[in-house]
Coordinates of C-alpha atoms in Angstrom, one line a residue:
Chain A
M928 CA 4.2 153.5 278.6
A929 CA 2.7 154.7 275.6
R930 CA 4.1 153.3 272.3
A931 CA 4.2 155.6 269.5
D932 CA 2.3 153.1 267.5
D933 CA -0.8 153.1 269.6
R934 CA -2.8 155.9 267.6
A935 CA -3.0 153.5 264.4
G936 CA -6.0 151.8 266.2
D937 CA -6.0 148.2 267.0
N938 CA -4.8 146.7 263.6
V939 CA -1.3 146.4 262.7
I940 CA -1.9 144.7 259.5
E941 CA -4.8 145.1 257.4
V942 CA -5.3 143.2 254.3
R943 CA -7.9 143.8 251.6
G944 CA -8.9 142.2 248.4
L945 CA -5.3 141.0 248.2
T946 CA -5.0 138.9 244.7
L947 CA -1.7 137.5 242.9
S948 CA -1.0 135.4 240.3
F949 CA 2.1 134.2 238.4
G950 CA 1.1 133.8 234.9
D951 CA -1.7 131.2 234.6
K952 CA -1.3 130.3 238.0
L953 CA -3.4 132.0 240.6
V954 CA -1.9 132.2 244.1
H955 CA -4.8 133.7 246.1
R956 CA -7.7 135.9 245.0
D957 CA -9.4 138.8 247.3
L958 CA -7.9 137.9 250.7
D959 CA -9.3 139.7 253.3
F960 CA -8.0 139.8 257.0
S961 CA -6.4 141.8 260.0
V962 CA -3.8 141.1 262.5
R963 CA -4.6 142.7 265.9
R964 CA -1.7 144.4 267.8
G965 CA 0.1 142.3 270.2
E966 CA -1.4 139.3 269.1
I967 CA 0.5 136.0 267.5
L968 CA -1.2 134.8 264.4
A969 CA -0.3 132.0 262.5
I970 CA -0.8 131.2 258.7
V971 CA -1.3 127.6 257.8
G972 CA -2.2 125.3 254.9
A973 CA -1.0 122.7 252.8
S974 CA 2.6 122.8 251.1
G975 CA 2.4 125.2 248.1
C976 CA -0.8 127.0 249.0
G977 CA 0.8 130.2 248.9
K978 CA 1.8 131.0 252.6
S979 CA 5.3 132.1 252.2
T980 CA 4.2 134.1 249.0
L981 CA 1.6 135.9 251.3
L982 CA 4.5 136.5 253.7
R983 CA 6.4 138.1 251.1
E984 CA 3.7 140.3 250.4
L985 CA 3.3 141.3 254.1
T986 CA 6.8 142.1 253.9
L987 CA 6.7 144.0 251.1
L988 CA 8.9 141.8 249.2
Q989 CA 6.5 140.7 246.7
P990 CA 4.1 143.3 244.9
P991 CA 0.3 142.1 244.7
D992 CA -1.6 142.4 241.6
S993 CA -4.5 144.1 243.3
G994 CA -5.5 144.8 246.6
T995 CA -3.9 146.7 249.6
V996 CA -1.7 146.0 252.4
R997 CA -1.7 148.2 255.4
L998 CA 1.0 147.9 257.8
L999 CA 1.3 149.8 261.1
G1000 CA -1.7 151.9 260.1
E1001 CA -0.2 153.2 256.7
D1002 CA -1.2 152.2 253.1
T1003 CA 1.9 150.3 251.4
A1004 CA 0.7 151.2 248.1
A1005 CA 0.8 154.8 248.6
M1006 CA 4.3 155.1 250.4
S1007 CA 7.3 156.7 248.9
P1008 CA 10.4 154.2 248.7
Q1009 CA 11.9 156.6 251.4
R1010 CA 8.8 155.6 253.7
I1011 CA 8.9 152.2 252.8
L1012 CA 12.7 152.0 254.0
E1013 CA 11.7 153.6 257.0
L1014 CA 8.9 151.5 258.0
R1015 CA 11.1 148.4 257.2
R1016 CA 13.2 149.6 260.2
R1017 CA 10.1 148.7 262.4
I1018 CA 9.4 145.3 260.8
G1019 CA 11.6 142.2 261.7
V1020 CA 11.8 139.2 259.3
L1021 CA 13.0 135.7 260.1
F1022 CA 13.7 133.9 257.0
Q1023 CA 12.9 130.1 256.5
N1024 CA 16.4 129.3 256.0
G1025 CA 17.9 132.1 258.3
A1026 CA 19.3 134.0 255.4
L1027 CA 22.3 135.0 257.6
F1028 CA 25.2 136.5 255.6
G1029 CA 27.6 133.9 255.0
N1030 CA 30.7 136.2 255.3
M1031 CA 30.1 137.5 258.8
T1032 CA 30.2 136.4 262.2
A1033 CA 27.0 135.7 264.5
L1034 CA 27.7 138.9 266.0
E1035 CA 28.3 140.9 262.9
N1036 CA 25.0 139.6 261.3
I1037 CA 22.9 140.9 264.4
G1038 CA 24.6 144.3 264.6
A1039 CA 24.2 144.6 260.7
P1040 CA 20.9 146.4 261.0
L1041 CA 22.3 148.6 263.8
R1042 CA 25.4 149.4 262.0
E1043 CA 23.3 150.4 258.6
H1044 CA 20.4 152.4 260.6
T1045 CA 22.1 154.1 263.5
A1046 CA 25.3 156.2 264.2
L1047 CA 26.2 154.1 267.4
S1048 CA 29.7 153.2 267.7
H1049 CA 30.9 150.0 266.8
R1050 CA 31.6 149.1 270.6
I1051 CA 28.1 149.3 271.6
I1052 CA 26.7 147.6 268.5
D1053 CA 29.0 144.7 269.4
E1054 CA 27.4 144.8 272.9
I1055 CA 24.0 145.2 272.1
A1056 CA 24.3 142.4 269.9
C1057 CA 25.9 140.3 272.6
V1058 CA 22.8 141.2 274.4
K1059 CA 20.5 140.1 271.7
L1060 CA 22.6 136.9 271.8
G1061 CA 21.9 136.5 275.4
L1062 CA 18.1 136.9 275.0
V1063 CA 18.1 134.0 272.3
G1064 CA 19.8 132.0 274.7
L1065 CA 23.3 131.9 273.2
G1066 CA 26.5 132.9 275.0
P1067 CA 28.9 135.8 273.6
E1068 CA 31.6 133.3 272.6
D1069 CA 29.0 131.8 270.0
G1070 CA 28.9 135.1 268.4
L1071 CA 32.2 134.5 266.8
L1072 CA 30.8 131.5 264.9
Y1073 CA 30.5 131.9 261.3
P1074 CA 26.9 130.8 259.8
N1075 CA 28.1 127.7 258.5
Q1076 CA 29.8 126.7 261.5
L1077 CA 26.3 127.3 263.5
S1078 CA 24.1 123.9 264.1
G1079 CA 20.5 124.3 262.6
G1080 CA 18.9 125.4 266.1
M1081 CA 21.7 128.0 266.8
H1082 CA 21.3 129.1 263.2
K1083 CA 17.6 130.0 263.9
R1084 CA 18.5 131.6 266.7
V1085 CA 20.8 133.9 265.7
A1086 CA 18.4 134.8 262.7
L1087 CA 16.0 135.7 265.1
A1088 CA 18.3 137.7 267.1
R1089 CA 19.1 139.7 264.0
A1090 CA 15.2 139.9 263.1
I1091 CA 14.9 141.6 266.6
A1092 CA 18.1 143.9 266.4
L1093 CA 16.2 146.9 266.1
D1094 CA 13.4 146.1 268.7
P1095 CA 10.6 146.1 265.9
G1096 CA 7.0 146.3 266.7
L1097 CA 6.0 143.7 264.0
L1098 CA 7.8 140.2 263.7
F1099 CA 7.1 138.0 260.6
L1100 CA 8.7 134.2 261.2
D1101 CA 8.9 132.0 258.0
E1102 CA 8.6 128.5 259.4
P1103 CA 10.5 129.2 262.5
T1104 CA 10.6 125.4 263.7
S1105 CA 11.2 123.7 260.4
G1106 CA 14.2 121.5 260.4
L1107 CA 14.4 121.5 264.4
D1108 CA 14.6 118.4 266.3
P1109 CA 11.0 118.2 268.5
L1110 CA 13.1 119.3 271.5
S1111 CA 14.8 122.4 269.8
A1112 CA 11.4 123.4 268.2
D1113 CA 10.1 123.3 271.8
A1114 CA 12.5 125.4 273.1
F1115 CA 12.4 128.1 270.3
D1116 CA 8.6 128.0 270.7
T1117 CA 9.5 129.0 274.2
L1118 CA 11.8 131.2 273.4
V1119 CA 9.2 133.2 271.0
L1120 CA 6.7 133.1 273.8
E1121 CA 9.2 134.7 276.1
L1122 CA 10.5 137.5 273.5
K1123 CA 6.7 137.9 273.2
A1124 CA 6.4 138.6 276.8
A1125 CA 9.4 140.8 277.0
L1126 CA 9.3 142.9 274.1
D1127 CA 5.5 142.6 273.1
P1128 CA 5.6 142.8 269.3
T1129 CA 3.1 141.5 267.2
I1130 CA 3.7 138.4 265.4
V1131 CA 2.8 136.9 262.1
L1132 CA 4.4 133.2 262.0
V1133 CA 3.9 130.6 258.8
T1134 CA 4.2 127.1 259.9
H1135 CA 3.3 123.6 259.6
D1136 CA 4.2 122.4 263.1
M1137 CA 1.1 121.5 265.2
D1138 CA 2.7 121.7 268.4
S1139 CA 3.8 125.1 267.6
L1140 CA 0.3 126.0 266.7
W1141 CA -1.0 124.8 270.0
Q1142 CA 1.7 126.4 271.8
V1143 CA 2.1 129.9 270.4
A1144 CA -0.7 131.1 268.4
D1145 CA -3.5 133.5 269.6
R1146 CA -5.4 132.8 266.4
V1147 CA -5.1 131.0 263.1
I1148 CA -5.6 131.4 259.4
L1149 CA -6.1 128.5 257.2
M1150 CA -5.4 128.9 253.5
G1151 CA -6.4 126.5 250.5
E1152 CA -7.8 126.8 247.2
A1153 CA -6.4 130.3 246.5
R1154 CA -8.4 131.8 249.5
L1155 CA -8.8 131.8 253.4
L1156 CA -10.4 128.7 254.4
A1157 CA -10.8 129.4 258.0
V1158 CA -9.9 131.9 260.7
G1159 CA -10.1 131.5 264.4
T1160 CA -8.5 130.2 267.4
M1161 CA -7.0 126.6 267.7
Q1162 CA -10.0 125.2 269.6
E1163 CA -12.3 126.9 267.0
M1164 CA -10.2 125.1 264.5
A1165 CA -10.4 121.7 266.2
A1166 CA -13.9 121.7 267.1
S1167 CA -15.1 123.2 263.2
G1168 CA -17.6 121.0 261.1
D1169 CA -16.0 122.4 258.0
P1170 CA -14.4 119.3 255.9
A1171 CA -11.7 121.4 254.4
V1172 CA -10.8 122.5 258.3
Q1173 CA -11.2 119.1 259.4
Q1174 CA -9.0 117.5 256.8
F1175 CA -6.0 119.8 257.8
F1176 CA -6.5 119.8 261.4
R1177 CA -8.0 116.3 262.1
T1178 CA -4.8 114.4 260.8
A1179 CA -3.2 112.0 262.9
R1180 CA -0.6 115.0 263.6
G1181 CA -3.0 117.4 264.4
R1182 CA -4.8 115.0 267.0
A1183 CA -1.4 113.8 268.6
A1184 CA -0.5 117.6 269.1
E1185 CA -4.1 118.4 270.4
S1186 CA -4.0 115.5 272.9
C1187 CA -0.8 116.5 274.4
R1188 CA -2.2 119.7 275.3
Chain B
M361 CA 0.6 157.0 262.8
T362 CA 1.0 160.7 261.5
H363 CA 4.1 160.8 259.0
G364 CA 7.1 161.2 260.9
T365 CA 6.0 163.9 263.6
T366 CA 5.6 161.7 266.4
T367 CA 9.3 160.8 266.6
Q368 CA 10.4 162.2 269.7
R369 CA 14.3 162.4 270.4
A370 CA 15.8 160.9 273.4
T371 CA 17.7 163.3 275.5
L372 CA 19.6 163.4 278.7
R373 CA 20.7 166.3 281.0
L374 CA 23.2 166.4 284.1
D375 CA 21.7 168.2 286.6
G376 CA 24.0 168.5 289.9
A377 CA 24.1 164.8 290.9
V378 CA 20.8 164.2 289.0
L379 CA 20.9 162.7 285.5
R380 CA 17.8 163.5 283.9
C381 CA 16.7 161.2 280.9
A382 CA 13.6 161.9 278.9
G383 CA 11.9 161.0 275.4
E384 CA 12.2 157.3 273.3
W385 CA 15.4 155.5 274.3
T386 CA 15.2 153.3 271.3
A387 CA 17.9 152.0 268.8
L388 CA 17.6 154.8 266.5
N389 CA 17.6 157.6 268.6
L390 CA 20.3 156.6 270.7
A391 CA 23.7 157.9 268.7
P392 CA 23.3 161.4 270.2
L393 CA 23.1 159.9 273.6
E394 CA 26.2 157.9 273.2
A395 CA 28.4 161.1 272.6
R396 CA 26.8 163.0 275.4
L397 CA 27.4 160.3 277.9
E398 CA 31.1 160.3 277.1
G399 CA 31.6 163.9 277.6
L400 CA 29.7 164.3 280.8
A401 CA 31.8 165.4 284.1
W402 CA 30.0 163.4 286.8
P403 CA 30.6 165.0 290.3
P404 CA 31.8 163.0 293.1
G405 CA 29.5 160.9 295.2
D406 CA 25.9 159.6 294.7
I407 CA 24.4 159.7 291.3
H408 CA 20.5 159.9 290.9
I409 CA 19.1 158.9 287.4
E410 CA 15.6 159.9 286.8
L411 CA 13.9 158.2 284.1
G412 CA 10.3 159.6 284.7
D413 CA 10.2 161.2 281.5
V414 CA 11.5 158.5 279.6
R415 CA 8.4 157.4 277.4
R416 CA 10.0 154.4 275.8
L417 CA 12.8 151.9 276.4
D418 CA 13.7 149.1 273.9
I419 CA 16.7 146.5 274.5
A420 CA 19.5 149.1 273.0
G421 CA 18.0 151.7 275.2
A422 CA 18.2 149.5 278.2
W423 CA 21.6 148.3 277.5
L424 CA 23.0 152.1 277.4
L425 CA 21.2 152.6 280.8
H426 CA 22.7 149.3 282.2
R427 CA 26.3 150.0 281.0
L428 CA 25.8 153.5 282.3
Q429 CA 25.1 151.9 285.3
Q430 CA 27.8 149.4 285.6
G431 CA 30.3 152.2 284.5
L432 CA 29.4 154.7 287.3
A433 CA 29.2 151.7 289.9
R434 CA 32.8 151.0 288.8
Q435 CA 34.3 154.4 289.4
G436 CA 32.8 154.2 292.8
H437 CA 29.7 155.9 292.5
A438 CA 26.6 154.7 294.4
V439 CA 23.9 154.9 291.6
S440 CA 20.4 155.2 292.2
T441 CA 17.4 155.2 289.5
G442 CA 13.8 156.3 289.8
G443 CA 10.5 156.8 288.0
L444 CA 11.1 153.8 285.5
A445 CA 7.8 152.5 284.5
P446 CA 7.3 148.8 285.2
Q447 CA 7.7 147.6 281.5
A448 CA 11.0 149.5 281.4
Q449 CA 12.0 148.0 284.7
H450 CA 11.2 144.6 283.0
M451 CA 13.2 145.5 280.0
L452 CA 16.1 146.3 282.4
E453 CA 16.1 143.4 284.2
L454 CA 15.9 141.4 281.0
V455 CA 19.4 143.1 280.0
R456 CA 21.0 142.4 283.2
R457 CA 20.0 138.6 283.3
T458 CA 21.7 138.2 279.7
G459 CA 25.1 138.8 282.0
V460 CA 26.8 140.8 279.6
A461 CA 29.5 143.3 280.6
A462 CA 30.6 146.4 279.2
G463 CA 33.8 146.2 277.1
E464 CA 33.8 142.5 277.5
V465 CA 32.8 141.7 273.5
P466 CA 34.5 138.5 272.5
R467 CA 37.3 139.3 269.6
A468 CA 38.3 137.0 267.1
R469 CA 42.2 136.5 267.9
R470 CA 44.1 138.5 265.3
P471 CA 47.4 136.2 264.2
G472 CA 50.8 138.2 264.5
L473 CA 53.2 138.8 261.6
L474 CA 55.2 135.5 262.1
E475 CA 52.2 133.4 262.6
G476 CA 50.5 135.6 259.5
V477 CA 53.4 134.4 257.4
G478 CA 53.7 131.0 258.7
R479 CA 49.9 130.0 258.0
G480 CA 50.0 131.7 254.3
S481 CA 53.0 129.8 253.3
L482 CA 51.1 126.6 254.7
E483 CA 48.2 127.5 253.0
Q484 CA 49.7 128.0 249.7
A485 CA 51.5 124.7 250.0
L486 CA 48.5 122.7 250.5
H487 CA 46.8 124.8 247.9
T488 CA 49.3 123.5 245.6
L489 CA 49.5 120.0 247.0
G490 CA 45.5 120.6 246.3
L491 CA 45.9 121.6 242.8
L492 CA 48.4 118.7 242.1
A493 CA 45.9 115.9 243.8
F494 CA 43.3 117.6 241.4
V495 CA 45.1 117.0 238.4
G496 CA 45.9 113.6 239.6
E497 CA 42.4 112.6 240.0
L498 CA 41.4 114.6 236.9
S499 CA 44.0 112.3 234.6
A500 CA 43.0 109.2 236.5
A501 CA 39.4 109.8 235.6
W502 CA 40.5 111.1 232.1
L503 CA 42.3 107.6 231.3
R504 CA 39.4 105.4 232.6
Q505 CA 37.0 107.3 230.2
L506 CA 39.8 107.0 227.3
L507 CA 39.4 103.1 227.9
H508 CA 35.8 103.3 227.5
P509 CA 34.7 105.8 225.4
A510 CA 31.1 105.1 225.7
Q511 CA 31.0 106.3 229.2
V512 CA 31.8 109.8 228.1
R513 CA 28.6 111.9 228.8
W514 CA 28.5 113.2 225.2
R515 CA 25.2 115.0 225.7
Q516 CA 26.7 117.2 228.2
V517 CA 29.7 117.6 226.0
A518 CA 27.8 118.7 223.2
H519 CA 25.9 121.4 225.4
E520 CA 29.0 122.7 227.3
L521 CA 30.5 123.3 223.7
G522 CA 27.4 125.3 222.5
E523 CA 28.0 127.3 225.8
A524 CA 31.9 127.9 225.7
G525 CA 32.4 127.8 221.6
Y526 CA 29.1 128.7 219.8
K527 CA 28.1 131.6 222.1
A528 CA 31.7 133.0 222.5
L529 CA 31.8 133.3 218.5
G530 CA 30.4 136.9 218.5
V531 CA 32.9 138.5 221.3
V532 CA 35.6 136.4 219.9
G533 CA 34.9 137.5 216.2
L534 CA 34.9 141.2 217.0
L535 CA 37.8 141.3 219.4
S536 CA 39.9 139.7 216.9
F537 CA 38.9 141.7 213.9
L538 CA 39.5 145.0 216.2
L539 CA 42.9 143.6 217.0
G540 CA 43.6 143.0 213.3
V541 CA 42.7 146.5 212.7
V542 CA 44.9 147.9 215.5
I543 CA 48.2 146.2 214.2
A544 CA 47.5 146.4 210.6
Y545 CA 47.3 150.4 211.7
Q546 CA 50.3 150.8 214.1
G547 CA 52.5 148.3 212.1
G548 CA 51.6 149.8 208.7
V549 CA 52.6 153.3 209.5
Q550 CA 56.0 152.0 210.3
L551 CA 56.2 149.7 207.1
H552 CA 55.0 152.9 205.1
K553 CA 57.7 154.8 205.8
Y554 CA 60.3 152.1 204.1
A555 CA 57.9 151.9 201.4
A556 CA 57.2 148.1 202.7
S557 CA 53.6 148.6 202.7
L558 CA 53.0 145.3 201.2
Y559 CA 54.5 143.5 204.3
V560 CA 51.7 144.2 206.5
A561 CA 50.3 140.8 205.3
D562 CA 53.2 139.1 206.9
L563 CA 52.6 141.2 210.0
V564 CA 49.2 140.8 210.7
G565 CA 49.1 137.1 209.4
L566 CA 52.1 135.9 211.6
S567 CA 51.6 138.0 214.5
M568 CA 47.7 136.7 214.3
V569 CA 48.1 133.3 213.8
R570 CA 51.2 132.5 216.0
E571 CA 50.3 134.5 219.0
L572 CA 47.7 136.8 219.2
A573 CA 44.6 134.7 218.0
P574 CA 45.5 131.9 220.3
M575 CA 46.2 134.4 223.2
I576 CA 42.7 136.4 222.8
A577 CA 40.7 133.5 222.3
A578 CA 42.3 131.7 225.6
I579 CA 41.6 135.1 227.6
I580 CA 38.1 135.8 226.8
V581 CA 37.3 132.0 227.1
A582 CA 39.1 132.0 230.5
G583 CA 37.0 135.1 231.4
R584 CA 33.8 133.8 230.0
T585 CA 34.0 130.1 231.0
G586 CA 36.5 129.4 233.4
S587 CA 34.9 131.9 235.5
A588 CA 31.3 130.2 234.8
Y589 CA 32.7 126.9 235.6
T590 CA 34.0 128.1 239.1
A591 CA 30.8 129.8 240.1
Q592 CA 28.8 126.9 238.9
I593 CA 30.4 124.3 240.6
G594 CA 30.9 126.5 243.7
T595 CA 27.1 127.4 244.0
M596 CA 26.6 123.7 244.0
K597 CA 28.9 122.8 246.7
V598 CA 27.4 125.6 248.8
T599 CA 23.9 124.2 248.1
E600 CA 25.2 120.5 248.7
E601 CA 24.4 119.6 245.4
I602 CA 28.1 118.1 244.9
D603 CA 27.3 116.1 248.2
A604 CA 23.9 114.7 246.7
L605 CA 25.9 113.5 243.3
R606 CA 28.3 111.7 245.5
A607 CA 25.5 110.3 247.6
M608 CA 23.8 109.0 244.4
G609 CA 26.8 107.3 243.2
I610 CA 27.7 109.9 240.6
A611 CA 31.3 111.0 240.5
P612 CA 31.1 115.0 240.3
M613 CA 34.5 114.6 238.5
E614 CA 33.0 112.5 235.5
L615 CA 29.7 114.4 235.5
L616 CA 30.8 118.0 236.1
V617 CA 34.5 118.3 235.0
L618 CA 35.4 115.9 232.3
P619 CA 32.6 117.2 230.0
K620 CA 33.7 120.8 230.7
L621 CA 37.4 120.0 229.9
L622 CA 36.7 117.8 226.9
A623 CA 34.4 120.6 225.6
L624 CA 37.0 123.3 226.0
V625 CA 39.8 121.4 224.5
I626 CA 37.7 121.3 221.3
A627 CA 36.3 124.6 221.6
L628 CA 39.3 126.4 222.0
P629 CA 41.2 125.4 218.8
L630 CA 38.1 126.0 216.9
L631 CA 37.8 129.5 218.4
T632 CA 41.2 130.3 217.7
V633 CA 40.8 129.3 213.9
Y634 CA 37.7 131.8 213.7
A635 CA 40.0 134.2 215.2
D636 CA 42.8 133.8 213.0
I637 CA 40.5 134.5 210.1
M638 CA 39.0 137.6 211.7
G639 CA 42.0 139.0 212.7
I640 CA 43.4 138.7 209.2
L641 CA 40.3 139.9 207.7
G642 CA 40.4 143.0 210.2
G643 CA 44.2 143.5 209.0
M644 CA 42.8 143.2 205.6
V645 CA 40.2 146.0 205.6
M646 CA 42.5 148.6 207.3
A647 CA 45.4 147.4 204.9
G648 CA 42.9 148.3 202.1
A649 CA 41.9 151.4 203.8
Q650 CA 44.8 153.0 205.1
L651 CA 47.9 151.7 203.1
G652 CA 46.1 150.9 199.3
V653 CA 47.0 147.3 199.6
T654 CA 44.1 145.8 197.7
F655 CA 42.5 142.5 198.9
P656 CA 43.8 140.5 196.0
T657 CA 47.5 141.4 196.8
F658 CA 47.1 141.1 200.2
V659 CA 45.9 137.5 199.9
D660 CA 48.7 136.8 197.4
R661 CA 51.2 138.1 199.8
L662 CA 49.8 136.2 202.7
G663 CA 50.1 132.9 200.9
V664 CA 53.6 133.2 200.6
A665 CA 54.1 134.7 204.2
L666 CA 51.9 132.0 206.0
T667 CA 53.2 128.7 206.4
T668 CA 51.1 125.6 207.4
E669 CA 53.6 125.3 210.1
S670 CA 53.1 128.7 211.5
T671 CA 49.4 128.1 211.7
L672 CA 49.4 124.7 213.1
L673 CA 52.1 125.9 215.9
G674 CA 49.6 128.7 216.8
I675 CA 46.6 126.2 217.0
G676 CA 48.6 123.4 218.5
K677 CA 49.1 125.4 221.9
T678 CA 45.4 126.0 222.4
P679 CA 44.1 122.6 223.4
V680 CA 47.1 123.0 226.5
F681 CA 45.6 126.8 227.2
A682 CA 41.9 125.1 227.2
A683 CA 43.0 122.3 229.8
I684 CA 44.6 124.7 231.9
I685 CA 41.6 127.2 232.0
A686 CA 38.9 124.2 232.5
T687 CA 41.3 122.5 235.4
L688 CA 41.7 125.6 237.3
G689 CA 38.0 126.9 236.7
C690 CA 36.7 123.8 238.2
Y691 CA 39.7 123.1 240.8
Q692 CA 38.6 126.9 242.3
G693 CA 35.0 125.9 242.2
F694 CA 35.6 122.7 244.4
Q695 CA 37.4 125.0 247.0
V696 CA 34.4 127.1 247.6
V697 CA 33.4 126.8 251.4
G698 CA 30.3 128.0 253.0
S699 CA 29.0 131.4 251.7
A700 CA 28.3 133.8 248.4
E701 CA 31.5 135.6 249.1
S702 CA 33.8 132.6 248.6
V703 CA 32.2 131.7 245.4
G704 CA 33.0 135.3 244.3
R705 CA 36.9 135.2 245.5
R706 CA 37.2 131.7 243.9
T707 CA 35.8 133.1 240.8
T708 CA 38.1 136.0 240.8
L709 CA 41.0 133.6 241.4
S710 CA 40.5 131.3 238.9
V711 CA 40.0 133.9 236.2
V712 CA 43.4 135.6 237.2
Q713 CA 45.2 132.5 237.7
S714 CA 44.0 131.2 234.4
I715 CA 45.2 134.2 232.5
V716 CA 48.5 134.4 234.2
A717 CA 48.9 130.8 233.6
V718 CA 48.1 131.1 230.0
I719 CA 50.5 133.9 229.3
V720 CA 53.2 132.1 231.3
V721 CA 52.8 128.9 229.4
D722 CA 52.9 131.1 225.9
A723 CA 56.1 132.4 226.8
A724 CA 57.4 128.8 227.5
F725 CA 55.9 127.6 224.1
S726 CA 58.1 130.6 222.4
V727 CA 61.1 129.9 223.9
A728 CA 60.8 126.1 223.2
F729 CA 59.7 126.9 219.6
S730 CA 62.7 129.2 219.1
Y731 CA 65.1 126.6 220.5
L732 CA 63.8 124.1 218.0
G733 CA 64.0 126.5 215.5
L734 CA 60.6 126.5 214.5

């Protein structure tokens, strides 16, 4: 089945010369990288190296000082606000803390993008939200819970269901497994892979979780010192002779995750 | 992707017993289809759904298709499908596996009238009890600190005093000045008819000092500071900062509430004195401009009309107002649960309840004063 996005070429995201600083603090300078269609790309790096800020730039929530971000083949700097709104409907974002709307039930949260962007009847929207809830492994009865009644794992799942509400071709996940117990984190990784197989979105995720990296990431970008330290598969990272890369991946945690493979 | 032109609408057409679907069956395109499906007159017997021209199917599209199949089967039609691409077939299978059935969305139970009234009354009763408990707890903490004044967090008190008092000077001054102007004008017109223009000083002075200045200062403080207390404590509750304080062995009552209460009890009387002065100044300016009462004449008359007793009665009410505003503001802050919306609702409640309570208590003071002949 031909997808409308196909003619954009093979890169879903192209970043060129991206530079950003907050006051005197340089966040990153001259970043260049691309994300290929259909891959799962992980952005890793020490805490505070600007991973989440980079994600905010890619999702057009934080304008860069200079450089370009091309999303789904379009230069976002040249886009009108109207075009950006249209583009956003094709992008799903899972925020680090879920960012579920506290005054809505899980079902209403998932249905919110559909309610805003389509003229479908409320009945159908609720049913579609139930289907999405089923896809992330929750039952319809969980849909009546409010965010403060959800456990950590359920919270992330509902947030993921909301992120895929409009079946986006591009999905951003900010620390999807942080704050989950190892069992839930594993289940979440499996879920991401299942959704990937079923819906085939391109996924960009920020993570600290070495197990996640081995399990889901096709390619990894290591950030540090305000630039890209390395790009490659986990095998390449693990075998790298670069001291900075070794320092990050050859920690006890990194080795443990590798040996579990 | 070239701009917008590639978007292809989703369509469907009933051709005898064959439903022909085409285009992009994706969430953003489905709304017209839903309406079309409602209005179709299905022929009896077998229905074939032809999907060969569907270029794209997403979860929402697959659900619409699935619920159509379910609906037709329930009406006794035998349904067959054809032409579905493998990936779309997979999507449909995925939707089917979730086991959701059309029309079986769980709904929150709505309470009946009687149950609603019952729950509402219970909630109100619990609310009143909660407020009483809060006042009790606050008084106990207050007494403890009275016995050990060294434990009072004076730095916090000073900070709150600046926020609630000093920063309110501008708006309190402006509003009481304007209030003085308005009263002098409205009253002056009447007094002028009886050639009693001079008594405008009595009118402005007494009404400002006894009633209006305490009231306007209290209402401004309720709106400015009471709401801030609720929002601050409420947000701290949502982000678990209150629990963090408790876990550290710091009583939120002593760190958050008492300094606020103490600061407001000091700030409001001072603001009221300031409002007295600005209000009378406003009246004086208006009396000079409109009624020809010169400033020295006005001040002389004021000296006769305005007794120390009246001034003290007016100011004496304000610590009570301050205690009401701070208590309600903080109490509502602690009542916040869960979400940002709750913070908003509690802030509104705190302002409305404070203003209502201030006016009711002021009326009670008036009755008591007249009974006592003050």
